[in-house]
Amino acid sequence: MCQLLGLNCATPTDATFSFTGFCQRGGATDQHADGWGIAFFEGKGLRLFVDHHSAAASPMADFLRHYPLKSTNIIAHVRKATVGQVSLENAHPFARELWGRHWVFAHNGDLKDYQPRLHSHFQPVGSTDSERAFCWIMQELSKSHAGVPSVAELTLTLRELVPQIRQFGSFNFLLSNGEALWAHCSTKLYYLVRQHPFHQATLMDQDWTVDFAQVNQPGDRAAVIVTQPLTKDEQWIAFEPNELKVFVDGLPQ
């Protein structure tokens, strides 16, 4: 299975600490060595980096660990291939445009015999069940709303759509349009909120401790969503099975 990492923040924040630990799971401390990717929203823009090589050994991943891009919404993924070959077009996250905004999606799980009916506008480039599911979600969102919906309206629509995919297998995912971040747990997902008063944290997969009180201001806040907890000294909250949460400004809504 793959692993997911998402950050939703009140102020632009870099993912260097979390991404460094997360990358080790892409072939060093775990077996997710079949590609990786990370997406950073910047205003209306999007920086998307994907690679079909191991994250733990990727020069691009190493560059990003030392080049702290800041964003209020970040989605990362390390892949263990189950459906679709190991190739660049099958590396998550995937991105599409809808209502003049970038949308980004990453999936952990396995959908059996999932072949949704897709219209011409949203078609997969690669061969994964994940990208097919993303295309179908985008298609159905565009059919459900005549104009740009609010975060609350989008959440209600997603609550109706997700069970139609979940019946085909495990469907843990992260989805963002740069305004909010949606996280769905089918089998396993955790989150925490880092906010004032900040404390120190130590990565599980690498020997690195950060005192967040030294690098944050009182108004900073970040929700971190992961498949497996990244740190050994923070209180991670488990999602309930089949739970969909939306995060805005670093808080679950």
PDB file of C-alpha atoms in Angstrom:
ATOM      1  CA  MET A   1       0.000   0.000   0.000  1.00  0.00           C
ATOM      2  CA  CYS A   2       1.013   3.623  -0.511  1.00  0.00           C
ATOM      3  CA  GLN A   3       1.337   6.332   2.137  1.00  0.00           C
ATOM      4  CA  LEU A   4      -0.109   9.849   2.275  1.00  0.00           C
ATOM      5  CA  LEU A   5       1.022  13.149   3.766  1.00  0.00           C
ATOM      6  CA  GLY A   6      -1.019  16.349   3.800  1.00  0.00           C
ATOM      7  CA  LEU A   7      -0.594  19.778   5.391  1.00  0.00           C
ATOM      8  CA  ASN A   8      -3.289  22.417   5.714  1.00  0.00           C
ATOM      9  CA  CYS A   9      -2.036  25.623   7.322  1.00  0.00           C
ATOM     10  CA  ALA A  10      -3.294  28.974   8.563  1.00  0.00           C
ATOM     11  CA  THR A  11      -0.159  30.718   7.225  1.00  0.00           C
ATOM     12  CA  PRO A  12       2.294  29.625   4.499  1.00  0.00           C
ATOM     13  CA  THR A  13       4.398  26.843   6.000  1.00  0.00           C
ATOM     14  CA  ASP A  14       7.148  24.593   4.688  1.00  0.00           C
ATOM     15  CA  ALA A  15       6.917  20.813   4.877  1.00  0.00           C
ATOM     16  CA  THR A  16      10.650  20.197   5.322  1.00  0.00           C
ATOM     17  CA  PHE A  17      10.392  18.415   8.695  1.00  0.00           C
ATOM     18  CA  SER A  18       7.437  16.186   7.801  1.00  0.00           C
ATOM     19  CA  PHE A  19       8.612  15.549   4.225  1.00  0.00           C
ATOM     20  CA  THR A  20      12.087  14.493   5.403  1.00  0.00           C
ATOM     21  CA  GLY A  21      10.653  11.762   7.616  1.00  0.00           C
ATOM     22  CA  PHE A  22       8.013  10.844   5.053  1.00  0.00           C
ATOM     23  CA  CYS A  23      10.602  10.338   2.275  1.00  0.00           C
ATOM     24  CA  GLN A  24      12.400   7.695   4.312  1.00  0.00           C
ATOM     25  CA  ARG A  25       9.300   5.528   3.950  1.00  0.00           C
ATOM     26  CA  GLY A  26       9.831   5.632   0.199  1.00  0.00           C
ATOM     27  CA  GLY A  27      12.415   2.847   0.154  1.00  0.00           C
ATOM     28  CA  ALA A  28      14.530   3.277   3.326  1.00  0.00           C
ATOM     29  CA  THR A  29      12.415   2.567   6.431  1.00  0.00           C
ATOM     30  CA  ASP A  30       9.521   1.092   4.440  1.00  0.00           C
ATOM     31  CA  GLN A  31       8.859  -0.495   1.044  1.00  0.00           C
ATOM     32  CA  HIS A  32       7.040   2.316  -0.800  1.00  0.00           C
ATOM     33  CA  ALA A  33       9.749   2.671  -3.468  1.00  0.00           C
ATOM     34  CA  ASP A  34       7.677   2.773  -6.683  1.00  0.00           C
ATOM     35  CA  GLY A  35       7.506   6.544  -7.082  1.00  0.00           C
ATOM     36  CA  TRP A  36       6.655   9.647  -5.114  1.00  0.00           C
ATOM     37  CA  GLY A  37       5.303  13.143  -5.536  1.00  0.00           C
ATOM     38  CA  ILE A  38       4.477  16.364  -3.729  1.00  0.00           C
ATOM     39  CA  ALA A  39       2.273  19.355  -4.626  1.00  0.00           C
ATOM     40  CA  PHE A  40       2.448  22.877  -3.190  1.00  0.00           C
ATOM     41  CA  PHE A  41      -0.317  25.422  -3.799  1.00  0.00           C
ATOM     42  CA  GLU A  42       0.879  29.017  -4.186  1.00  0.00           C
ATOM     43  CA  GLY A  43      -2.018  31.436  -4.652  1.00  0.00           C
ATOM     44  CA  LYS A  44      -3.617  30.366  -7.934  1.00  0.00           C
ATOM     45  CA  GLY A  45      -0.456  28.518  -8.912  1.00  0.00           C
ATOM     46  CA  LEU A  46       0.692  24.979  -8.255  1.00  0.00           C
ATOM     47  CA  ARG A  47       4.152  23.474  -7.932  1.00  0.00           C
ATOM     48  CA  LEU A  48       3.907  19.741  -8.683  1.00  0.00           C
ATOM     49  CA  PHE A  49       6.896  17.389  -8.457  1.00  0.00           C
ATOM     50  CA  VAL A  50       6.603  13.672  -9.301  1.00  0.00           C
ATOM     51  CA  ASP A  51       9.173  10.938  -9.846  1.00  0.00           C
ATOM     52  CA  HIS A  52       8.916   7.202 -10.515  1.00  0.00           C
ATOM     53  CA  HIS A  53      12.087   6.503  -8.526  1.00  0.00           C
ATOM     54  CA  SER A  54      12.378   5.866  -4.786  1.00  0.00           C
ATOM     55  CA  ALA A  55      11.799   8.966  -2.643  1.00  0.00           C
ATOM     56  CA  ALA A  56      14.558   7.927  -0.239  1.00  0.00           C
ATOM     57  CA  ALA A  57      17.131   7.947  -3.069  1.00  0.00           C
ATOM     58  CA  SER A  58      15.685  10.627  -5.370  1.00  0.00           C
ATOM     59  CA  PRO A  59      17.900  13.696  -6.034  1.00  0.00           C
ATOM     60  CA  MET A  60      14.719  15.735  -6.606  1.00  0.00           C
ATOM     61  CA  ALA A  61      13.337  14.745  -3.202  1.00  0.00           C
ATOM     62  CA  ASP A  62      16.683  15.624  -1.636  1.00  0.00           C
ATOM     63  CA  PHE A  63      16.555  19.041  -3.328  1.00  0.00           C
ATOM     64  CA  LEU A  64      13.066  19.702  -1.932  1.00  0.00           C
ATOM     65  CA  ARG A  65      14.159  18.683   1.571  1.00  0.00           C
ATOM     66  CA  HIS A  66      16.728  21.499   1.401  1.00  0.00           C
ATOM     67  CA  TYR A  67      14.584  24.035  -0.477  1.00  0.00           C
ATOM     68  CA  PRO A  68      11.745  24.973   1.895  1.00  0.00           C
ATOM     69  CA  LEU A  69       8.785  25.889  -0.323  1.00  0.00           C
ATOM     70  CA  LYS A  70       5.968  27.415   1.715  1.00  0.00           C
ATOM     71  CA  SER A  71       2.272  26.784   1.150  1.00  0.00           C
ATOM     72  CA  THR A  72      -1.039  26.623   2.998  1.00  0.00           C
ATOM     73  CA  ASN A  73      -1.958  23.301   1.315  1.00  0.00           C
ATOM     74  CA  ILE A  74       0.526  20.516   0.568  1.00  0.00           C
ATOM     75  CA  ILE A  75      -0.111  16.920  -0.548  1.00  0.00           C
ATOM     76  CA  ALA A  76       2.610  14.246  -0.797  1.00  0.00           C
ATOM     77  CA  HIS A  77       2.594  10.536  -1.643  1.00  0.00           C
ATOM     78  CA  VAL A  78       4.983   7.585  -1.699  1.00  0.00           C
ATOM     79  CA  ARG A  79       3.861   4.675  -3.854  1.00  0.00           C
ATOM     80  CA  LYS A  80       3.840   0.911  -3.543  1.00  0.00           C
ATOM     81  CA  ALA A  81       2.430  -0.134  -6.912  1.00  0.00           C
ATOM     82  CA  THR A  82      -0.640  -2.392  -6.942  1.00  0.00           C
ATOM     83  CA  VAL A  83      -2.540  -1.244 -10.059  1.00  0.00           C
ATOM     84  CA  GLY A  84      -0.555   0.240 -12.947  1.00  0.00           C
ATOM     85  CA  GLN A  85       3.133  -0.115 -13.780  1.00  0.00           C
ATOM     86  CA  VAL A  86       5.925   1.877 -12.159  1.00  0.00           C
ATOM     87  CA  SER A  87       6.093   4.916 -14.435  1.00  0.00           C
ATOM     88  CA  LEU A  88       6.050   8.693 -14.259  1.00  0.00           C
ATOM     89  CA  GLU A  89       2.430   9.002 -15.412  1.00  0.00           C
ATOM     90  CA  ASN A  90       1.324   6.756 -12.537  1.00  0.00           C
ATOM     91  CA  ALA A  91       3.065   8.764  -9.808  1.00  0.00           C
ATOM     92  CA  HIS A  92       0.793  10.638  -7.377  1.00  0.00           C
ATOM     93  CA  PRO A  93      -0.379  13.316  -6.700  1.00  0.00           C
ATOM     94  CA  PHE A  94      -2.502  13.901  -9.787  1.00  0.00           C
ATOM     95  CA  ALA A  95      -3.698  17.349 -10.812  1.00  0.00           C
ATOM     96  CA  ARG A  96      -6.666  18.637 -12.838  1.00  0.00           C
ATOM     97  CA  GLU A  97      -8.376  21.992 -13.472  1.00  0.00           C
ATOM     98  CA  LEU A  98     -11.973  22.678 -12.466  1.00  0.00           C
ATOM     99  CA  TRP A  99     -13.729  26.072 -12.232  1.00  0.00           C
ATOM    100  CA  GLY A 100     -10.460  27.805 -13.040  1.00  0.00           C
ATOM    101  CA  ARG A 101      -8.618  26.244 -10.082  1.00  0.00           C
ATOM    102  CA  HIS A 102      -6.053  23.507  -9.691  1.00  0.00           C
ATOM    103  CA  TRP A 103      -7.200  20.361  -7.884  1.00  0.00           C
ATOM    104  CA  VAL A 104      -4.748  17.808  -6.482  1.00  0.00           C
ATOM    105  CA  PHE A 105      -5.464  14.219  -5.403  1.00  0.00           C
ATOM    106  CA  ALA A 106      -3.495  11.318  -3.914  1.00  0.00           C
ATOM    107  CA  HIS A 107      -4.824   7.869  -2.986  1.00  0.00           C
ATOM    108  CA  ASN A 108      -3.771   4.995  -0.758  1.00  0.00           C
ATOM    109  CA  GLY A 109      -5.630   1.758  -1.327  1.00  0.00           C
ATOM    110  CA  ASP A 110      -6.749  -0.726  -3.940  1.00  0.00           C
ATOM    111  CA  LEU A 111      -9.991  -0.508  -5.946  1.00  0.00           C
ATOM    112  CA  LYS A 112     -10.994  -3.835  -7.503  1.00  0.00           C
ATOM    113  CA  ASP A 113     -12.470  -3.821 -11.028  1.00  0.00           C
ATOM    114  CA  TYR A 114     -13.101  -0.083 -10.840  1.00  0.00           C
ATOM    115  CA  GLN A 115     -13.954   1.163 -14.340  1.00  0.00           C
ATOM    116  CA  PRO A 116     -16.200   4.229 -13.988  1.00  0.00           C
ATOM    117  CA  ARG A 117     -17.895   5.820 -16.960  1.00  0.00           C
ATOM    118  CA  LEU A 118     -15.899   8.953 -17.777  1.00  0.00           C
ATOM    119  CA  HIS A 119     -16.796  11.811 -20.095  1.00  0.00           C
ATOM    120  CA  SER A 120     -14.347  13.439 -22.465  1.00  0.00           C
ATOM    121  CA  HIS A 121     -13.171  16.289 -20.218  1.00  0.00           C
ATOM    122  CA  PHE A 122     -11.730  14.164 -17.399  1.00  0.00           C
ATOM    123  CA  GLN A 123      -9.671  11.201 -18.600  1.00  0.00           C
ATOM    124  CA  PRO A 124      -6.752   9.383 -16.944  1.00  0.00           C
ATOM    125  CA  VAL A 125      -3.286   9.706 -18.448  1.00  0.00           C
ATOM    126  CA  GLY A 126      -1.857   6.695 -16.626  1.00  0.00           C
ATOM    127  CA  SER A 127      -3.260   3.285 -15.755  1.00  0.00           C
ATOM    128  CA  THR A 128      -3.988   3.506 -12.014  1.00  0.00           C
ATOM    129  CA  ASP A 129      -7.314   2.969 -10.283  1.00  0.00           C
ATOM    130  CA  SER A 130      -6.440   6.099  -8.280  1.00  0.00           C
ATOM    131  CA  GLU A 131      -6.383   8.434 -11.278  1.00  0.00           C
ATOM    132  CA  ARG A 132      -9.627   6.946 -12.574  1.00  0.00           C
ATOM    133  CA  ALA A 133     -11.263   7.668  -9.215  1.00  0.00           C
ATOM    134  CA  PHE A 134      -9.944  11.243  -9.266  1.00  0.00           C
ATOM    135  CA  CYS A 135     -11.276  11.828 -12.783  1.00  0.00           C
ATOM    136  CA  TRP A 136     -14.689  10.525 -11.752  1.00  0.00           C
ATOM    137  CA  ILE A 137     -14.793  12.765  -8.679  1.00  0.00           C
ATOM    138  CA  MET A 138     -13.900  15.806 -10.789  1.00  0.00           C
ATOM    139  CA  GLN A 139     -16.515  14.853 -13.360  1.00  0.00           C
ATOM    140  CA  GLU A 140     -19.249  14.431 -10.758  1.00  0.00           C
ATOM    141  CA  LEU A 141     -18.339  17.650  -8.923  1.00  0.00           C
ATOM    142  CA  SER A 142     -18.572  19.584 -12.185  1.00  0.00           C
ATOM    143  CA  LYS A 143     -22.004  18.035 -12.877  1.00  0.00           C
ATOM    144  CA  SER A 144     -23.274  18.737  -9.352  1.00  0.00           C
ATOM    145  CA  HIS A 145     -22.590  22.487  -9.224  1.00  0.00           C
ATOM    146  CA  ALA A 146     -23.384  25.137 -11.841  1.00  0.00           C
ATOM    147  CA  GLY A 147     -20.928  27.624 -10.338  1.00  0.00           C
ATOM    148  CA  VAL A 148     -18.045  27.638  -7.902  1.00  0.00           C
ATOM    149  CA  PRO A 149     -19.399  26.072  -4.682  1.00  0.00           C
ATOM    150  CA  SER A 150     -18.379  26.856  -1.122  1.00  0.00           C
ATOM    151  CA  VAL A 151     -16.191  24.508   0.905  1.00  0.00           C
ATOM    152  CA  ALA A 152     -19.267  23.411   2.852  1.00  0.00           C
ATOM    153  CA  GLU A 153     -21.169  22.618  -0.365  1.00  0.00           C
ATOM    154  CA  LEU A 154     -18.221  20.693  -1.769  1.00  0.00           C
ATOM    155  CA  THR A 155     -17.980  18.682   1.439  1.00  0.00           C
ATOM    156  CA  LEU A 156     -21.639  17.695   1.234  1.00  0.00           C
ATOM    157  CA  THR A 157     -21.227  16.586  -2.373  1.00  0.00           C
ATOM    158  CA  LEU A 158     -18.099  14.582  -1.559  1.00  0.00           C
ATOM    159  CA  ARG A 159     -19.963  12.818   1.247  1.00  0.00           C
ATOM    160  CA  GLU A 160     -22.423  11.604  -1.390  1.00  0.00           C
ATOM    161  CA  LEU A 161     -19.777  10.628  -3.953  1.00  0.00           C
ATOM    162  CA  VAL A 162     -17.190   8.833  -1.822  1.00  0.00           C
ATOM    163  CA  PRO A 163     -19.339   5.788  -0.862  1.00  0.00           C
ATOM    164  CA  GLN A 164     -19.877   5.085  -4.572  1.00  0.00           C
ATOM    165  CA  ILE A 165     -16.114   4.522  -4.940  1.00  0.00           C
ATOM    166  CA  ARG A 166     -15.466   3.033  -1.503  1.00  0.00           C
ATOM    167  CA  GLN A 167     -17.591  -0.018  -2.327  1.00  0.00           C
ATOM    168  CA  PHE A 168     -14.835  -1.154  -4.725  1.00  0.00           C
ATOM    169  CA  GLY A 169     -12.129  -1.384  -2.044  1.00  0.00           C
ATOM    170  CA  SER A 170      -9.921   0.690   0.233  1.00  0.00           C
ATOM    171  CA  PHE A 171     -10.099   4.402  -0.511  1.00  0.00           C
ATOM    172  CA  ASN A 172      -7.898   6.557   1.700  1.00  0.00           C
ATOM    173  CA  PHE A 173      -7.296   9.864  -0.067  1.00  0.00           C
ATOM    174  CA  LEU A 174      -6.274  13.509   0.165  1.00  0.00           C
ATOM    175  CA  LEU A 175      -7.857  16.163  -2.072  1.00  0.00           C
ATOM    176  CA  SER A 176      -7.283  19.923  -2.235  1.00  0.00           C
ATOM    177  CA  ASN A 177      -8.194  22.908  -4.379  1.00  0.00           C
ATOM    178  CA  GLY A 178      -5.815  25.250  -2.557  1.00  0.00           C
ATOM    179  CA  GLU A 179      -8.638  26.585  -0.373  1.00  0.00           C
ATOM    180  CA  ALA A 180      -9.255  23.513   1.788  1.00  0.00           C
ATOM    181  CA  LEU A 181      -7.944  19.979   2.182  1.00  0.00           C
ATOM    182  CA  TRP A 182     -10.289  16.969   2.300  1.00  0.00           C
ATOM    183  CA  ALA A 183      -9.098  13.704   3.849  1.00  0.00           C
ATOM    184  CA  HIS A 184     -10.978  10.428   3.724  1.00  0.00           C
ATOM    185  CA  CYS A 185     -10.131   7.344   5.776  1.00  0.00           C
ATOM    186  CA  SER A 186     -11.171   3.945   4.526  1.00  0.00           C
ATOM    187  CA  THR A 187      -8.741   1.880   6.591  1.00  0.00           C
ATOM    188  CA  LYS A 188      -6.083   4.054   8.273  1.00  0.00           C
ATOM    189  CA  LEU A 189      -5.365   7.782   8.588  1.00  0.00           C
ATOM    190  CA  TYR A 190      -4.163  10.072  11.406  1.00  0.00           C
ATOM    191  CA  TYR A 191      -3.926  13.796  12.013  1.00  0.00           C
ATOM    192  CA  LEU A 192      -2.712  16.368  14.500  1.00  0.00           C
ATOM    193  CA  VAL A 193      -2.845  20.163  14.762  1.00  0.00           C
ATOM    194  CA  ARG A 194       0.344  22.044  15.635  1.00  0.00           C
ATOM    195  CA  GLN A 195      -0.505  25.407  17.162  1.00  0.00           C
ATOM    196  CA  HIS A 196       0.420  27.739  20.012  1.00  0.00           C
ATOM    197  CA  PRO A 197       1.754  26.816  22.543  1.00  0.00           C
ATOM    198  CA  PHE A 198       4.157  24.867  20.326  1.00  0.00           C
ATOM    199  CA  HIS A 199       6.268  21.926  21.502  1.00  0.00           C
ATOM    200  CA  GLN A 200       9.164  19.911  20.159  1.00  0.00           C
ATOM    201  CA  ALA A 201       8.727  16.849  17.970  1.00  0.00           C
ATOM    202  CA  THR A 202      11.029  13.991  16.939  1.00  0.00           C
ATOM    203  CA  LEU A 203      10.702  12.053  13.701  1.00  0.00           C
ATOM    204  CA  MET A 204      10.206   8.291  13.828  1.00  0.00           C
ATOM    205  CA  ASP A 205      12.054   7.576  10.574  1.00  0.00           C
ATOM    206  CA  GLN A 206      15.066   9.864  11.025  1.00  0.00           C
ATOM    207  CA  ASP A 207      17.030  11.273  13.947  1.00  0.00           C
ATOM    208  CA  TRP A 208      15.736  14.849  13.856  1.00  0.00           C
ATOM    209  CA  THR A 209      14.055  16.877  16.590  1.00  0.00           C
ATOM    210  CA  VAL A 210      12.534  20.336  16.050  1.00  0.00           C
ATOM    211  CA  ASP A 211      11.328  22.748  18.719  1.00  0.00           C
ATOM    212  CA  PHE A 212       8.378  24.342  16.922  1.00  0.00           C
ATOM    213  CA  ALA A 213       8.219  27.123  19.532  1.00  0.00           C
ATOM    214  CA  GLN A 214      11.500  28.420  18.084  1.00  0.00           C
ATOM    215  CA  VAL A 215      10.370  28.484  14.443  1.00  0.00           C
ATOM    216  CA  ASN A 216       6.707  29.546  14.672  1.00  0.00           C
ATOM    217  CA  GLN A 217       4.734  32.640  15.600  1.00  0.00           C
ATOM    218  CA  PRO A 218       1.634  32.509  17.859  1.00  0.00           C
ATOM    219  CA  GLY A 219      -0.706  32.856  14.851  1.00  0.00           C
ATOM    220  CA  ASP A 220       0.817  29.943  12.957  1.00  0.00           C
ATOM    221  CA  ARG A 221      -1.124  26.690  12.841  1.00  0.00           C
ATOM    222  CA  ALA A 222      -0.814  23.521  10.752  1.00  0.00           C
ATOM    223  CA  ALA A 223      -2.865  20.367  10.483  1.00  0.00           C
ATOM    224  CA  VAL A 224      -0.777  17.361   9.434  1.00  0.00           C
ATOM    225  CA  ILE A 225      -2.536  14.311   7.969  1.00  0.00           C
ATOM    226  CA  VAL A 226      -0.653  11.033   7.481  1.00  0.00           C
ATOM    227  CA  THR A 227      -1.191   7.331   6.864  1.00  0.00           C
ATOM    228  CA  GLN A 228       1.053   6.469   9.808  1.00  0.00           C
ATOM    229  CA  PRO A 229       2.226   8.902  12.541  1.00  0.00           C
ATOM    230  CA  LEU A 230       5.488  10.634  11.624  1.00  0.00           C
ATOM    231  CA  THR A 231       6.648  11.605  15.108  1.00  0.00           C
ATOM    232  CA  LYS A 232       7.148   9.659  18.326  1.00  0.00           C
ATOM    233  CA  ASP A 233       6.314  12.371  20.878  1.00  0.00           C
ATOM    234  CA  GLU A 234       3.091  13.964  19.586  1.00  0.00           C
ATOM    235  CA  GLN A 235      -0.533  12.927  20.088  1.00  0.00           C
ATOM    236  CA  TRP A 236      -1.878  11.737  16.736  1.00  0.00           C
ATOM    237  CA  ILE A 237      -5.646  11.359  16.369  1.00  0.00           C
ATOM    238  CA  ALA A 238      -6.955   8.374  14.407  1.00  0.00           C
ATOM    239  CA  PHE A 239      -9.726   8.887  11.859  1.00  0.00           C
ATOM    240  CA  GLU A 240     -12.774   6.715  12.186  1.00  0.00           C
ATOM    241  CA  PRO A 241     -13.275   4.173   9.367  1.00  0.00           C
ATOM    242  CA  ASN A 242     -15.126   5.765   6.426  1.00  0.00           C
ATOM    243  CA  GLU A 243     -14.701   9.251   7.914  1.00  0.00           C
ATOM    244  CA  LEU A 244     -14.345  12.314   5.686  1.00  0.00           C
ATOM    245  CA  LYS A 245     -12.832  15.449   7.228  1.00  0.00           C
ATOM    246  CA  VAL A 246     -12.219  18.872   5.708  1.00  0.00           C
ATOM    247  CA  PHE A 247      -9.414  21.096   6.989  1.00  0.00           C
ATOM    248  CA  VAL A 248      -9.400  24.892   6.598  1.00  0.00           C
ATOM    249  CA  ASP A 249      -6.787  27.277   8.035  1.00  0.00           C
ATOM    250  CA  GLY A 250      -5.126  24.427   9.902  1.00  0.00           C
ATOM    251  CA  LEU A 251      -8.238  23.133  11.680  1.00  0.00           C
ATOM    252  CA  PRO A 252     -10.739  20.319  11.029  1.00  0.00           C
ATOM    253  CA  GLN A 253     -14.175  21.733  10.298  1.00  0.00           C
TER     254      GLN A 253
END
